[in-house]
Short mmCIF file of N, CA and C and ligand atoms in Angstrom, two decimals:
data_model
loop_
_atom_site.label_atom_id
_atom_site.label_comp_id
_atom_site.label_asym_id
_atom_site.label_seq_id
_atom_site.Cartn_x
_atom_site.Cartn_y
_atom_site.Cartn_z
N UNK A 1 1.66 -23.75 181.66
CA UNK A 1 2.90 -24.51 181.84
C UNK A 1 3.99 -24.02 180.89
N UNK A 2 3.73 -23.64 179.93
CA UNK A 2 4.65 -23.13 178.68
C UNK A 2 3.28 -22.09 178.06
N UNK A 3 4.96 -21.19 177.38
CA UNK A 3 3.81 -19.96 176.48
C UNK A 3 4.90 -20.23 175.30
N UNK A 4 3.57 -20.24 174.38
CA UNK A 4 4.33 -20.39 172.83
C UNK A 4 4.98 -19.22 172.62
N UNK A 5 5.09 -18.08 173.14
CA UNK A 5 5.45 -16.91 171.96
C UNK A 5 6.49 -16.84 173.24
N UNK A 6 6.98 -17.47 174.01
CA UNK A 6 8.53 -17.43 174.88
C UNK A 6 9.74 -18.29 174.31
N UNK A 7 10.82 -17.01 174.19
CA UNK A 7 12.07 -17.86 173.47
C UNK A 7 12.42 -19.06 174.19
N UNK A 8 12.46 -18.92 175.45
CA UNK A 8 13.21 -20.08 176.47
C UNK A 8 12.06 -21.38 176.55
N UNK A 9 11.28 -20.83 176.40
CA UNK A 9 10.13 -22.37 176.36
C UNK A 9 10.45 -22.87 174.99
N UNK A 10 11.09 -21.93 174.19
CA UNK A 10 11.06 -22.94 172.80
C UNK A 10 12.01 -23.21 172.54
N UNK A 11 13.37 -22.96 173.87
CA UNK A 11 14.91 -23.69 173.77
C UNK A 11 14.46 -24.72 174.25
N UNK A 12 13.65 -25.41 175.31
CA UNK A 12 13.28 -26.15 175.87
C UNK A 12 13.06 -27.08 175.17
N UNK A 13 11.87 -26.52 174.45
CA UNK A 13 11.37 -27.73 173.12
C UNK A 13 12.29 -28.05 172.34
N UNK A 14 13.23 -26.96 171.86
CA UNK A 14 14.32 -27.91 170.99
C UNK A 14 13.61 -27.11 169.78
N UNK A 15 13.21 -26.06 170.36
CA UNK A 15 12.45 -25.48 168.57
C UNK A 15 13.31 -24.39 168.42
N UNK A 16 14.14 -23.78 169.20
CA UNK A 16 15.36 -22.90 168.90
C UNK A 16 16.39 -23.69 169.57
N UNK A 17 17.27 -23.90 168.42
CA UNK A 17 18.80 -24.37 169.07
C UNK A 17 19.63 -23.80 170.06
N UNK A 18 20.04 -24.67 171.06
CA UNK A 18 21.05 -23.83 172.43
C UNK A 18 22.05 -25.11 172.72
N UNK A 19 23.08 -24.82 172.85
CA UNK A 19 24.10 -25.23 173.74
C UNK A 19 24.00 -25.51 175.07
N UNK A 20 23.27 -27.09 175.05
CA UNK A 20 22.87 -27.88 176.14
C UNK A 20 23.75 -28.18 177.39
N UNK A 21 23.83 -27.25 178.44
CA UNK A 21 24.04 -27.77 179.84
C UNK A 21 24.14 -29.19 180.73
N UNK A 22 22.35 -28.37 180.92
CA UNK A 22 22.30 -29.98 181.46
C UNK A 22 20.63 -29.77 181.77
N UNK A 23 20.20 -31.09 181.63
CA UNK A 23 18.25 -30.95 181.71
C UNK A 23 17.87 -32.45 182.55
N UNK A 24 16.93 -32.08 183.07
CA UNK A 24 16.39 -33.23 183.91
C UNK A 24 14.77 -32.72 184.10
N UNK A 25 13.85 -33.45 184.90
CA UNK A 25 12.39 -33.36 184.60
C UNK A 25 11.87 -32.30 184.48
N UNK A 26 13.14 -31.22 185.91
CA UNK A 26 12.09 -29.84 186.11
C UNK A 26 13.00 -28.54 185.38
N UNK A 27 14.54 -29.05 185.03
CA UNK A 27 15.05 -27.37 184.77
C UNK A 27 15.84 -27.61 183.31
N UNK A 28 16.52 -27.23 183.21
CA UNK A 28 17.18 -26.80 181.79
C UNK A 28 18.40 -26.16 181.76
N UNK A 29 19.54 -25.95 181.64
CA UNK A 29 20.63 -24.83 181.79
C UNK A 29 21.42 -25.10 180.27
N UNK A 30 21.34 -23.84 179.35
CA UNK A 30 22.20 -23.86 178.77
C UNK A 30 23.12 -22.58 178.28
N UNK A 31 24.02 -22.58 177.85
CA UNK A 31 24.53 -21.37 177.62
C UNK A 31 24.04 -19.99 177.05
N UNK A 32 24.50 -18.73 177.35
CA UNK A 32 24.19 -17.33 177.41
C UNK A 32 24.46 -17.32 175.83
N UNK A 33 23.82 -17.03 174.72
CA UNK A 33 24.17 -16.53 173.63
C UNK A 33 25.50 -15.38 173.32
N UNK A 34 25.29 -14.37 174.47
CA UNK A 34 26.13 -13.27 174.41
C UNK A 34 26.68 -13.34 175.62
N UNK A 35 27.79 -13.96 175.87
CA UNK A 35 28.34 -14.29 177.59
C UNK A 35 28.70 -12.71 177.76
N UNK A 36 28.70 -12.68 179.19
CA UNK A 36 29.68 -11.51 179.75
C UNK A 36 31.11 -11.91 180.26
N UNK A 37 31.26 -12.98 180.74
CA UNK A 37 31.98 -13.98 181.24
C UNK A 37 32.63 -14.83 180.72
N UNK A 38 33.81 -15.61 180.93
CA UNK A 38 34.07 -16.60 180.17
C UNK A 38 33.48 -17.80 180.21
N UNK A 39 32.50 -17.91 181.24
CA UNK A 39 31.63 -19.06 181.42
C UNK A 39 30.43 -18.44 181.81
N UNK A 40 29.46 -18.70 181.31
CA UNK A 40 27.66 -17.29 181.41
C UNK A 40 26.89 -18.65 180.79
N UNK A 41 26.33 -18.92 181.57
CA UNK A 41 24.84 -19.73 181.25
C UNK A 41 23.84 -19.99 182.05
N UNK A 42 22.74 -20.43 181.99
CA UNK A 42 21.81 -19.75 182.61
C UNK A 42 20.63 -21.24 182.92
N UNK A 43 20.16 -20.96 184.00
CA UNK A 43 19.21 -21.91 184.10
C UNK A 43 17.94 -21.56 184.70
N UNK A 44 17.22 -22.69 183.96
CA UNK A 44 15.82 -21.93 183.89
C UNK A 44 14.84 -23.37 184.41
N UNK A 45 13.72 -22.77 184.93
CA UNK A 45 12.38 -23.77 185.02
C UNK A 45 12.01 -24.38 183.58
N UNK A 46 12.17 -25.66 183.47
CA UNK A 46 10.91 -26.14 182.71
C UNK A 46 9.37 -25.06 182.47
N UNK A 47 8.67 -25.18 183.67
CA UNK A 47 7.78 -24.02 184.09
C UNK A 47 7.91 -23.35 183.45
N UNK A 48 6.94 -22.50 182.70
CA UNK A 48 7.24 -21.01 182.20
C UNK A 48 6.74 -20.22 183.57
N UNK A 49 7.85 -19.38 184.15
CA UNK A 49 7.19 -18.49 185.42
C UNK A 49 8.03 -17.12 184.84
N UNK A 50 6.97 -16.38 184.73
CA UNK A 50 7.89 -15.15 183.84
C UNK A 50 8.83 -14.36 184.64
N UNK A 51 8.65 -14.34 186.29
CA UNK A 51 9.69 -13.80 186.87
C UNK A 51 9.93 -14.50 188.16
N UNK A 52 10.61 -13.60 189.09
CA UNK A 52 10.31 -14.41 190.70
C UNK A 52 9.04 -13.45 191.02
N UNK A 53 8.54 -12.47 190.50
CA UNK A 53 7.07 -11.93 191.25
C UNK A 53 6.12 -13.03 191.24
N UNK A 54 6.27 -13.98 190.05
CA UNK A 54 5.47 -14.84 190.56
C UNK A 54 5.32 -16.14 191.09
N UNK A 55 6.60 -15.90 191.89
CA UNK A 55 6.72 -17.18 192.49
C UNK A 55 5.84 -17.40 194.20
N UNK A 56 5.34 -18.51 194.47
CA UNK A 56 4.78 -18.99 195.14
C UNK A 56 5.46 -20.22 195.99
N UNK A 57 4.92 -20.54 197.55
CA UNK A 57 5.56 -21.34 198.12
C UNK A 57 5.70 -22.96 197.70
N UNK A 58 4.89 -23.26 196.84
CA UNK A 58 5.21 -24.50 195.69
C UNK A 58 6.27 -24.39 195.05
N UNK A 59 6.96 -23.01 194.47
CA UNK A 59 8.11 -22.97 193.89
C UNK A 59 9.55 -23.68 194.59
N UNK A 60 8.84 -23.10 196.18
CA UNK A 60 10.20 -23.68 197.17
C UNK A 60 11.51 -24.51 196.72
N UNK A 61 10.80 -25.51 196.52
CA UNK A 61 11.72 -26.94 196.08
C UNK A 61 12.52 -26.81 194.90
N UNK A 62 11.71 -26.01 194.05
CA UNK A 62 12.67 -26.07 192.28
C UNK A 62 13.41 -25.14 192.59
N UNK A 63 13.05 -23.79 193.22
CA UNK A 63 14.02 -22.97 193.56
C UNK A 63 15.23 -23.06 194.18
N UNK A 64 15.32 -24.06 195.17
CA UNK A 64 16.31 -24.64 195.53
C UNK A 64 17.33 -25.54 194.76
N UNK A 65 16.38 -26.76 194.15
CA UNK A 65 16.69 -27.31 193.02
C UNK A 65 18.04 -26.64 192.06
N UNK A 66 17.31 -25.65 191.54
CA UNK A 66 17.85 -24.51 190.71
C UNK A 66 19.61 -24.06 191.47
N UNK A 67 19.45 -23.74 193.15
CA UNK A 67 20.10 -23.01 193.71
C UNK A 67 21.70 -23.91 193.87
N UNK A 68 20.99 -25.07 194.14
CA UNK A 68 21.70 -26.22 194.62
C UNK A 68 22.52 -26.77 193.52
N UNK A 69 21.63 -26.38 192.00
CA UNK A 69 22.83 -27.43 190.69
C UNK A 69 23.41 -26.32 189.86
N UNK A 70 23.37 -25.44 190.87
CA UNK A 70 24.76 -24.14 190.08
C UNK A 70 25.98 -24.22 190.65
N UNK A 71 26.67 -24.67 191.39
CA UNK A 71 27.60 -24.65 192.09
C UNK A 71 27.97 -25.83 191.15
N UNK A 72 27.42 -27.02 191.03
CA UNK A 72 27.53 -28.30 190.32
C UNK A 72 28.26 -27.83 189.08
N UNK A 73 27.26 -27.38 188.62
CA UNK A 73 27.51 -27.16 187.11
C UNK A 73 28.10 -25.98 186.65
N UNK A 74 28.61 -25.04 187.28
CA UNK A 74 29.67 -23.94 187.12
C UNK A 74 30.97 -25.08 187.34
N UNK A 75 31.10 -25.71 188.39
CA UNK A 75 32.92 -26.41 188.08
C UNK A 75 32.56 -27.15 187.02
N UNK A 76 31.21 -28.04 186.96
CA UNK A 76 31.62 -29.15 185.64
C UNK A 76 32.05 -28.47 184.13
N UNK A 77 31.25 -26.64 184.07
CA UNK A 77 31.49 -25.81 183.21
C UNK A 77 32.80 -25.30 183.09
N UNK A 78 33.44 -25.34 183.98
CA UNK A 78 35.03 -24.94 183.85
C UNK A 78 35.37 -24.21 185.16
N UNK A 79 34.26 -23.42 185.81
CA UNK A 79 34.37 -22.48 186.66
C UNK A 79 35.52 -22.91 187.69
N UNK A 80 36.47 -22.30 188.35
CA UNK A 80 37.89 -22.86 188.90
C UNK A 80 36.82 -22.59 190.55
N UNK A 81 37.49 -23.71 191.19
CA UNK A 81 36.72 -23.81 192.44
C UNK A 81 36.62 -22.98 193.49
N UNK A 82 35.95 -23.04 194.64
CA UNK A 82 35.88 -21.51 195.62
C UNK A 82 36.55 -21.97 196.39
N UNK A 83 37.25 -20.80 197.10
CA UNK A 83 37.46 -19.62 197.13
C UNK A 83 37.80 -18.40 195.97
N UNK A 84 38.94 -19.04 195.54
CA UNK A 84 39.72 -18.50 194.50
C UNK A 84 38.82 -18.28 193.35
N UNK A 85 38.29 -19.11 193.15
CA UNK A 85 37.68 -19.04 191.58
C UNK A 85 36.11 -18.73 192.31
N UNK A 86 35.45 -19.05 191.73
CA UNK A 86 33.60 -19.43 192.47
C UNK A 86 33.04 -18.89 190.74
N UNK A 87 32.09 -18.19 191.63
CA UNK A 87 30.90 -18.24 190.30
C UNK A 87 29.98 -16.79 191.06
N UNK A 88 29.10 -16.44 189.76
CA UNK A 88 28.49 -15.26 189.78
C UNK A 88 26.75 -15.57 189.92
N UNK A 89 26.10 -15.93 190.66
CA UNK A 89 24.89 -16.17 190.66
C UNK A 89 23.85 -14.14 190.46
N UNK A 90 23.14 -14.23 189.39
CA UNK A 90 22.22 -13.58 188.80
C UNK A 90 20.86 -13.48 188.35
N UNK A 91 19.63 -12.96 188.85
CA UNK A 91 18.52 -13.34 188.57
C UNK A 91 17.96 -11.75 188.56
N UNK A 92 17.67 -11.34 187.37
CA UNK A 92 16.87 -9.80 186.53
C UNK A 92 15.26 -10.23 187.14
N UNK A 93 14.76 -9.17 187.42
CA UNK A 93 13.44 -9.44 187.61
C UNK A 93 12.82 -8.03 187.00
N UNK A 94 12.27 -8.08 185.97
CA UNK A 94 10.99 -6.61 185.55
C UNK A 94 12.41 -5.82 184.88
N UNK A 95 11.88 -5.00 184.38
CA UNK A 95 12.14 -3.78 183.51
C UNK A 95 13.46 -3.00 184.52
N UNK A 96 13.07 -2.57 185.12
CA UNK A 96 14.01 -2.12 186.39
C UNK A 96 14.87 -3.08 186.83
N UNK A 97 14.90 -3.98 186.66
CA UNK A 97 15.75 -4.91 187.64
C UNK A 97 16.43 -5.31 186.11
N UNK A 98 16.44 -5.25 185.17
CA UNK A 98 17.40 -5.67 183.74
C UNK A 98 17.05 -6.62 182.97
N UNK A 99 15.36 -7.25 183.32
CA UNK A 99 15.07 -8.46 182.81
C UNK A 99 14.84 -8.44 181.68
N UNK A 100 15.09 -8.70 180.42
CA UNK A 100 14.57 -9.11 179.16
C UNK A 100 14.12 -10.00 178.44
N UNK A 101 14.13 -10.94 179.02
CA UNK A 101 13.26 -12.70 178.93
C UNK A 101 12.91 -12.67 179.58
N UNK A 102 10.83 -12.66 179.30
CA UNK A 102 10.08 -13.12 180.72
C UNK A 102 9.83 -14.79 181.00
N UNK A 103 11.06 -15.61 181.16
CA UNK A 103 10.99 -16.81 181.63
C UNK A 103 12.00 -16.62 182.51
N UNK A 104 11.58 -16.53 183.89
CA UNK A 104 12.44 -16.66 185.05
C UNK A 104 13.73 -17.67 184.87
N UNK A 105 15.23 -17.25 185.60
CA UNK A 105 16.44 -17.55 184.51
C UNK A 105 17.28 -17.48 185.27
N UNK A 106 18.50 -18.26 185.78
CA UNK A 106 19.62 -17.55 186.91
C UNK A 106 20.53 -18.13 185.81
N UNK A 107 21.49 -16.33 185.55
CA UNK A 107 22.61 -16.46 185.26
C UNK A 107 23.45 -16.74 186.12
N UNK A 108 24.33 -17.91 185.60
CA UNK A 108 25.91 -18.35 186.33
C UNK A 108 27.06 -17.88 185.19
N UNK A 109 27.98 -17.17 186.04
CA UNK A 109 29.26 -16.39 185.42
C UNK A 109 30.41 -16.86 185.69
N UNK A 110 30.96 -17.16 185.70
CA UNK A 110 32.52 -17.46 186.01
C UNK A 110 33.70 -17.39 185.11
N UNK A 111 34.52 -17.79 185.70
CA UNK A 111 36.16 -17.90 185.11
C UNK A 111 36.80 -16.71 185.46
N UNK A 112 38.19 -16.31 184.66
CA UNK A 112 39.09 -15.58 184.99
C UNK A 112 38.69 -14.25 184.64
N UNK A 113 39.18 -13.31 185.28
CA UNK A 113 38.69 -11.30 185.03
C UNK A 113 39.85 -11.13 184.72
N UNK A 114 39.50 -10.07 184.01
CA UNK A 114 38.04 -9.19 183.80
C UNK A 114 37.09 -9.95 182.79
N UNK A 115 36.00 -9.42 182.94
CA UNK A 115 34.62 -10.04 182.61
C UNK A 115 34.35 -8.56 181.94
N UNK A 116 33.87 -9.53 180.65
CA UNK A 116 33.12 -8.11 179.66
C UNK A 116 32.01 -7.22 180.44
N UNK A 117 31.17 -7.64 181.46
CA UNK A 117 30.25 -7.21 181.93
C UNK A 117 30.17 -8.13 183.54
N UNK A 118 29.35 -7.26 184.27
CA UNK A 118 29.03 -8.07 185.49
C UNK A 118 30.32 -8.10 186.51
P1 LIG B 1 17.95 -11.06 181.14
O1 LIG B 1 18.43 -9.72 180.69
O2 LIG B 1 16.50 -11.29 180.82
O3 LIG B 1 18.28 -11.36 182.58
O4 LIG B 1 18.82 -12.12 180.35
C1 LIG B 1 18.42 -12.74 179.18
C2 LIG B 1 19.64 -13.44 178.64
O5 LIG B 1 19.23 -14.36 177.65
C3 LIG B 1 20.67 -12.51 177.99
O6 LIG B 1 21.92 -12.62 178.65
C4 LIG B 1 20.71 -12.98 176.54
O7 LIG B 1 22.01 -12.95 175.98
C5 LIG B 1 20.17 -14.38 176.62
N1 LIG B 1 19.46 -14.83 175.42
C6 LIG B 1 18.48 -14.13 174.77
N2 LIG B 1 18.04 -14.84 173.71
C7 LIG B 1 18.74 -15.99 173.70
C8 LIG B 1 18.73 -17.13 172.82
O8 LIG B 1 17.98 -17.23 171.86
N3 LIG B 1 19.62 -18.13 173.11
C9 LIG B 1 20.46 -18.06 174.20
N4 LIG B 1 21.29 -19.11 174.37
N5 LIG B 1 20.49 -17.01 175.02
C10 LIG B 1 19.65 -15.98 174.78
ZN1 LIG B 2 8.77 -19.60 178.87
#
């Protein structure tokens, strides 16, 4: 369910400090340490699932979950609304794909460009 030696399971716990989003039974979102964006934060499973390779059709629901309270929480974050404005949905998977935290993670980006990255 959790791995001790994962940074994001231990933002979770509250055993490394983060700039709280928003949390409810199953997810967590709080801000990107090093934004690319003027708005970059990221939300994650409760779950420790180290990527989407290992996601399974039980995931279904949180995945959605997940899919469904980014749009939410990019405008409540500042993100200016869509069309015009929207948001950057992001998910690294493995070595190749850019991942460097193995706790599965969707970055949300937004606000005004240029964007340091992304
Ligand atoms: P990845 O490259 O795995 O998709 O993204 C990992 C992200 O986690 C990076 O954007 C990085 O800045 C962020 N990150 C890494 N360690 C911490 C941390 O201790 N606190 C926060 N808030 N973000 C972190
Ligand atoms: Zn974890």
């Amino acid at each position: 369910m959790t791995d001790a030696n994962c940074i994001f399971c231990k933002i979770i716990a509250g055993q490394i400090p983060s700039r709280k989003v928003y949390e409810d039974e199953h997810v967590f979102a709080f801000h990107d340490i090093a934004p690319w964006a003027p708005i970059h934060f990221l939300i994650i499973p409760k779950l420790h699932i180290p990527s989407m390779a290992q996601l399974v059709p039980e995931h279904a629901a949180l995945m959605g979950h997940m899919m469904t309270l980014a749009p939410k929480l990019a405008l409540q974050e500042g993100c200016n609304p869509y069309p015009d404005g929207g948001f950057r949905l992001l998910v690294n998977n493995g070595s190749e794909g850019g991942q460097e935290v193995h706790h599965l993670h969707m970055h949300v980006m937004g606000g005004p460009r240029p964007w340091l990255r992304g």
